[in-house]
Each structure stands twice: as structure tokens, then as C-alpha cells.
Amino acid sequence: MLHAAENTNDKDLDIRSEEGFEKVYRMHSEKLCALAISMVGDISLAENIVHDVFLSIWNRRDHLVVEGPMEHYLTRAVKLAAMDSLRKKALHQKKLVRHFQNREVQSHCTEERLNFESLRQHVGLLVGKLPSKCREIFHLSREMGWTNRKIAATLLISERTVEAHLYKALKFLKKNLSEQP
């Protein structure tokens, strides 16, 4: 049977009736709100927690059995609901932190991609300013991955000439890239 004692001198209240439920609410809601406020630190949230506890009791009134004083049951229910609320809030904050960390990483990746593309285009423009033979050797070496020996054999020049052209191209690129803002 669902009931609550108003105090040690009062008779049991049956909170299955609206009148009994309202009496229990009036007797305990203020104290329960103070308890919830002390746990969650937010008046509005504390009031919602207490309201939800009483709503749950009202919805389950025909099947709920409370052993012992109603005050103890209500206090425990509010404590558990407040802890659950704090746990959910902590999980939500963790999700927000992860979300913003992921956005920051994605932002850095996008920024790095844009920087890389800009640099690649700039290098392409600089390579285009190289003398034709130097540009051809640089392309075969750096973009095609050919060895100096293969380039020399294909272009019918010495390996020393290939090395000289690559040195000239790299020196030009280094000078002009370091001047880029």
C-alpha cells in the first residue's frame, strides 16, 4: 500500500488520492527542492527534478509500494534523479568537447590542404620560370621519380649535367620560396 506519514503523530496518508498526494507534495516539495539545488546548483533544474519525481510517483501510484516513511523514499528518489541529471550533463559536456576538438582537427586539415595546394601552385609557377632543359630535368627527377642515370641516358647528356641542372633548379626554387610571404 502506498502511504506516507505527515509526521510521527499523524495518521498515514494514501497518496493514491489527489488530496493525499497534494498533502505529501506540500509537506515535502520545498525541502526536496533545497536538496536538489544543493546537488545540481541550478534552481530551475532542481525544481524540474522534484517535479519529475512526483510525476513519476503519481503515474505509478496504483502499483508503487513504499516501505518505510515517504520522506525517506522521496529524498532517495530526488538524490538519484539529481545524480542522473549530473551524469547526463557531464556526458553531454564530454560530447561537446569531442565535437569541438574534431571540428578543430578538421579545420586544421582543411587549412593545411589549402596551404599545401597554394604552395604546390606556387612551386608550379616557379618551375615554369626555369629554362626549358632545367625544367625538363626537374620534372623527370622530382615528378616522375627518375634516377639521374636514367635521365642522362634518355636525354643523351652526362649525369654531371643532370646534377648541375637539378642543383640550379633547387637553388632557384629555394631562393624564390623563401621570399614568399
Protein backbone atom coordinates (compact mmCIF):
# COMPACT_ATOMS: atom_id res chain seq x y z
CA MET A 1 0.00 0.00 0.00
CA LEU A 2 1.29 3.44 -0.88
CA HIS A 3 1.22 5.82 2.02
CA ALA A 4 3.17 8.48 3.88
CA ALA A 5 3.20 9.78 7.41
CA GLU A 6 2.90 13.57 7.80
CA ASN A 7 4.90 13.28 10.97
CA THR A 8 5.15 10.75 13.76
CA ASN A 9 1.82 11.89 15.28
CA ASP A 10 -0.19 11.98 12.07
CA LYS A 11 -2.07 9.11 10.57
CA ASP A 12 -0.97 7.56 7.26
CA LEU A 13 -1.85 9.37 4.04
CA ASP A 14 -2.93 7.46 0.99
CA ILE A 15 -1.28 9.31 -1.92
CA ARG A 16 -3.31 7.40 -4.44
CA SER A 17 -5.95 10.06 -3.92
CA GLU A 18 -5.43 13.58 -5.22
CA GLU A 19 -5.91 15.04 -1.75
CA GLY A 20 -3.36 12.75 -0.12
CA PHE A 21 -0.90 13.30 -2.97
CA GLU A 22 -1.24 17.09 -2.72
CA LYS A 23 -0.63 16.97 1.05
CA VAL A 24 2.53 14.93 0.59
CA TYR A 25 3.66 17.32 -2.15
CA ARG A 26 3.07 20.39 0.05
CA MET A 27 4.85 18.78 3.00
CA HIS A 28 7.99 17.69 1.16
CA SER A 29 8.47 19.63 -2.08
CA GLU A 30 10.25 22.64 -0.58
CA LYS A 31 12.75 20.52 1.35
CA LEU A 32 13.31 18.29 -1.69
CA CYS A 33 13.93 21.34 -3.91
CA ALA A 34 16.54 22.60 -1.43
CA LEU A 35 18.22 19.19 -1.53
CA ALA A 36 18.21 19.12 -5.33
CA ILE A 37 19.54 22.70 -5.55
CA SER A 38 22.42 21.78 -3.26
CA MET A 39 23.29 18.89 -5.57
CA VAL A 40 22.86 20.41 -9.03
CA GLY A 41 23.38 24.10 -8.29
CA ASP A 42 20.54 25.23 -10.55
CA ILE A 43 17.12 26.26 -9.20
CA SER A 44 15.20 25.58 -12.38
CA LEU A 45 16.79 22.17 -12.88
CA ALA A 46 16.21 21.29 -9.22
CA GLU A 47 12.53 22.18 -9.50
CA ASN A 48 12.25 20.03 -12.63
CA ILE A 49 13.89 17.10 -10.85
CA VAL A 50 11.45 17.31 -7.93
CA HIS A 51 8.53 17.74 -10.30
CA ASP A 52 9.63 14.69 -12.30
CA VAL A 53 9.94 12.58 -9.12
CA PHE A 54 6.42 13.49 -8.03
CA LEU A 55 5.07 12.96 -11.55
CA SER A 56 6.66 9.51 -11.64
CA ILE A 57 5.10 8.63 -8.30
CA TRP A 58 1.69 9.87 -9.44
CA ASN A 59 1.91 7.87 -12.68
CA ARG A 60 2.89 4.70 -10.78
CA ARG A 61 0.62 5.27 -7.77
CA ASP A 62 -1.53 2.19 -8.37
CA HIS A 63 1.45 -0.19 -8.47
CA LEU A 64 4.05 1.52 -6.30
CA VAL A 65 4.78 0.13 -2.85
CA VAL A 66 6.81 2.29 -0.48
CA GLU A 67 8.33 0.59 2.54
CA GLY A 68 9.01 2.99 5.40
CA PRO A 69 8.47 6.74 5.63
CA MET A 70 7.55 8.55 2.42
CA GLU A 71 10.09 11.27 3.25
CA HIS A 72 12.95 8.78 3.02
CA TYR A 73 11.64 7.41 -0.26
CA LEU A 74 11.27 10.90 -1.76
CA THR A 75 14.71 12.02 -0.54
CA ARG A 76 16.36 8.98 -2.10
CA ALA A 77 14.41 9.41 -5.35
CA VAL A 78 15.45 13.08 -5.63
CA LYS A 79 19.11 12.24 -4.87
CA LEU A 80 19.14 9.54 -7.55
CA ALA A 81 17.43 11.81 -10.08
CA ALA A 82 19.88 14.65 -9.34
CA MET A 83 22.89 12.33 -9.74
CA ASP A 84 21.45 11.04 -13.01
CA SER A 85 21.00 14.61 -14.21
CA LEU A 86 24.62 15.45 -13.30
CA ARG A 87 25.84 12.31 -15.09
CA LYS A 88 23.89 13.22 -18.23
CA LYS A 89 25.22 16.78 -18.09
CA ALA A 90 28.82 15.50 -17.79
CA LEU A 91 28.31 13.14 -20.76
CA HIS A 92 26.83 15.99 -22.80
CA GLN A 93 29.82 18.21 -21.98
CA LYS A 94 32.24 15.46 -22.98
CA LYS A 95 30.41 15.09 -26.30
CA LEU A 96 30.61 18.85 -26.88
CA VAL A 97 34.34 18.89 -26.13
CA ARG A 98 34.93 15.98 -28.52
CA HIS A 99 32.78 17.65 -31.17
CA PHE A 100 34.74 20.91 -31.00
CA GLN A 101 38.07 19.06 -30.90
CA ASN A 102 37.07 17.15 -34.03
CA ARG A 103 35.97 20.38 -35.73
CA GLU A 104 39.30 21.96 -34.79
CA VAL A 105 41.22 19.00 -36.26
CA GLN A 106 39.09 19.12 -39.42
CA SER A 107 39.67 22.86 -39.64
CA HIS A 108 43.44 22.36 -39.36
CA CYS A 109 43.32 19.62 -42.01
CA THR A 110 41.39 21.89 -44.35
CA GLU A 111 43.77 24.76 -43.66
CA GLU A 112 46.79 22.51 -44.27
CA ARG A 113 45.29 21.22 -47.51
CA LEU A 114 44.70 24.77 -48.70
CA ASN A 115 48.23 25.80 -47.72
CA PHE A 116 49.67 22.74 -49.47
CA GLU A 117 47.67 23.42 -52.63
CA SER A 118 48.75 27.06 -52.62
CA LEU A 119 52.39 26.04 -52.16
CA ARG A 120 52.10 23.41 -54.91
CA GLN A 121 50.71 26.01 -57.30
CA HIS A 122 53.46 28.46 -56.40
CA VAL A 123 56.15 25.80 -56.96
CA GLY A 124 54.49 25.00 -60.31
CA LEU A 125 54.70 28.65 -61.35
CA LEU A 126 58.35 28.85 -60.29
CA VAL A 127 59.23 25.64 -62.14
CA GLY A 128 57.59 27.17 -65.21
CA LYS A 129 60.12 30.03 -65.00
CA LEU A 130 63.10 27.66 -65.20
CA PRO A 131 64.98 27.34 -68.51
CA SER A 132 63.42 24.58 -70.64
CA LYS A 133 66.19 21.96 -70.22
CA CYS A 134 66.40 22.62 -66.46
CA ARG A 135 62.59 22.41 -66.19
CA GLU A 136 62.50 19.13 -68.13
CA ILE A 137 65.18 17.52 -65.94
CA PHE A 138 63.49 18.74 -62.74
CA HIS A 139 60.16 17.28 -63.95
CA LEU A 140 61.72 13.90 -64.77
CA SER A 141 63.57 13.77 -61.45
CA ARG A 142 61.05 15.13 -58.96
CA GLU A 143 57.69 14.49 -60.54
CA MET A 144 58.39 11.29 -62.46
CA GLY A 145 60.86 9.89 -59.94
CA TRP A 146 63.52 9.01 -62.47
CA THR A 147 67.13 8.48 -61.41
CA ASN A 148 69.89 10.80 -62.64
CA ARG A 149 71.35 7.93 -64.65
CA LYS A 150 68.03 7.26 -66.45
CA ILE A 151 67.55 10.98 -67.20
CA ALA A 152 71.12 11.22 -68.56
CA ALA A 153 70.64 8.13 -70.75
CA THR A 154 67.27 9.33 -72.06
CA LEU A 155 68.38 12.90 -72.83
CA LEU A 156 71.83 11.81 -74.04
CA ILE A 157 73.70 14.01 -71.56
CA SER A 158 76.11 13.23 -68.75
CA GLU A 159 74.98 12.54 -65.19
CA ARG A 160 77.05 15.58 -64.09
CA THR A 161 74.98 17.77 -66.40
CA VAL A 162 71.76 16.35 -64.89
CA GLU A 163 73.10 17.08 -61.39
CA ALA A 164 74.05 20.62 -62.41
CA HIS A 165 70.57 21.31 -63.80
CA LEU A 166 68.91 19.90 -60.65
CA TYR A 167 71.21 21.97 -58.44
CA LYS A 168 70.33 25.09 -60.44
CA ALA A 169 66.56 24.32 -60.24
CA LEU A 170 66.62 23.62 -56.49
CA LYS A 171 68.69 26.74 -55.78
CA PHE A 172 66.22 28.86 -57.78
CA LEU A 173 63.20 27.30 -56.02
CA LYS A 174 64.75 27.66 -52.57
CA LYS A 175 65.58 31.33 -53.16
CA ASN A 176 62.13 32.18 -54.53
CA LEU A 177 60.18 30.13 -51.99
CA SER A 178 61.98 31.74 -49.05
CA GLU A 179 60.97 35.15 -50.41
CA GLN A 180 57.29 34.14 -50.46
CA PRO A 181 55.31 35.82 -47.63
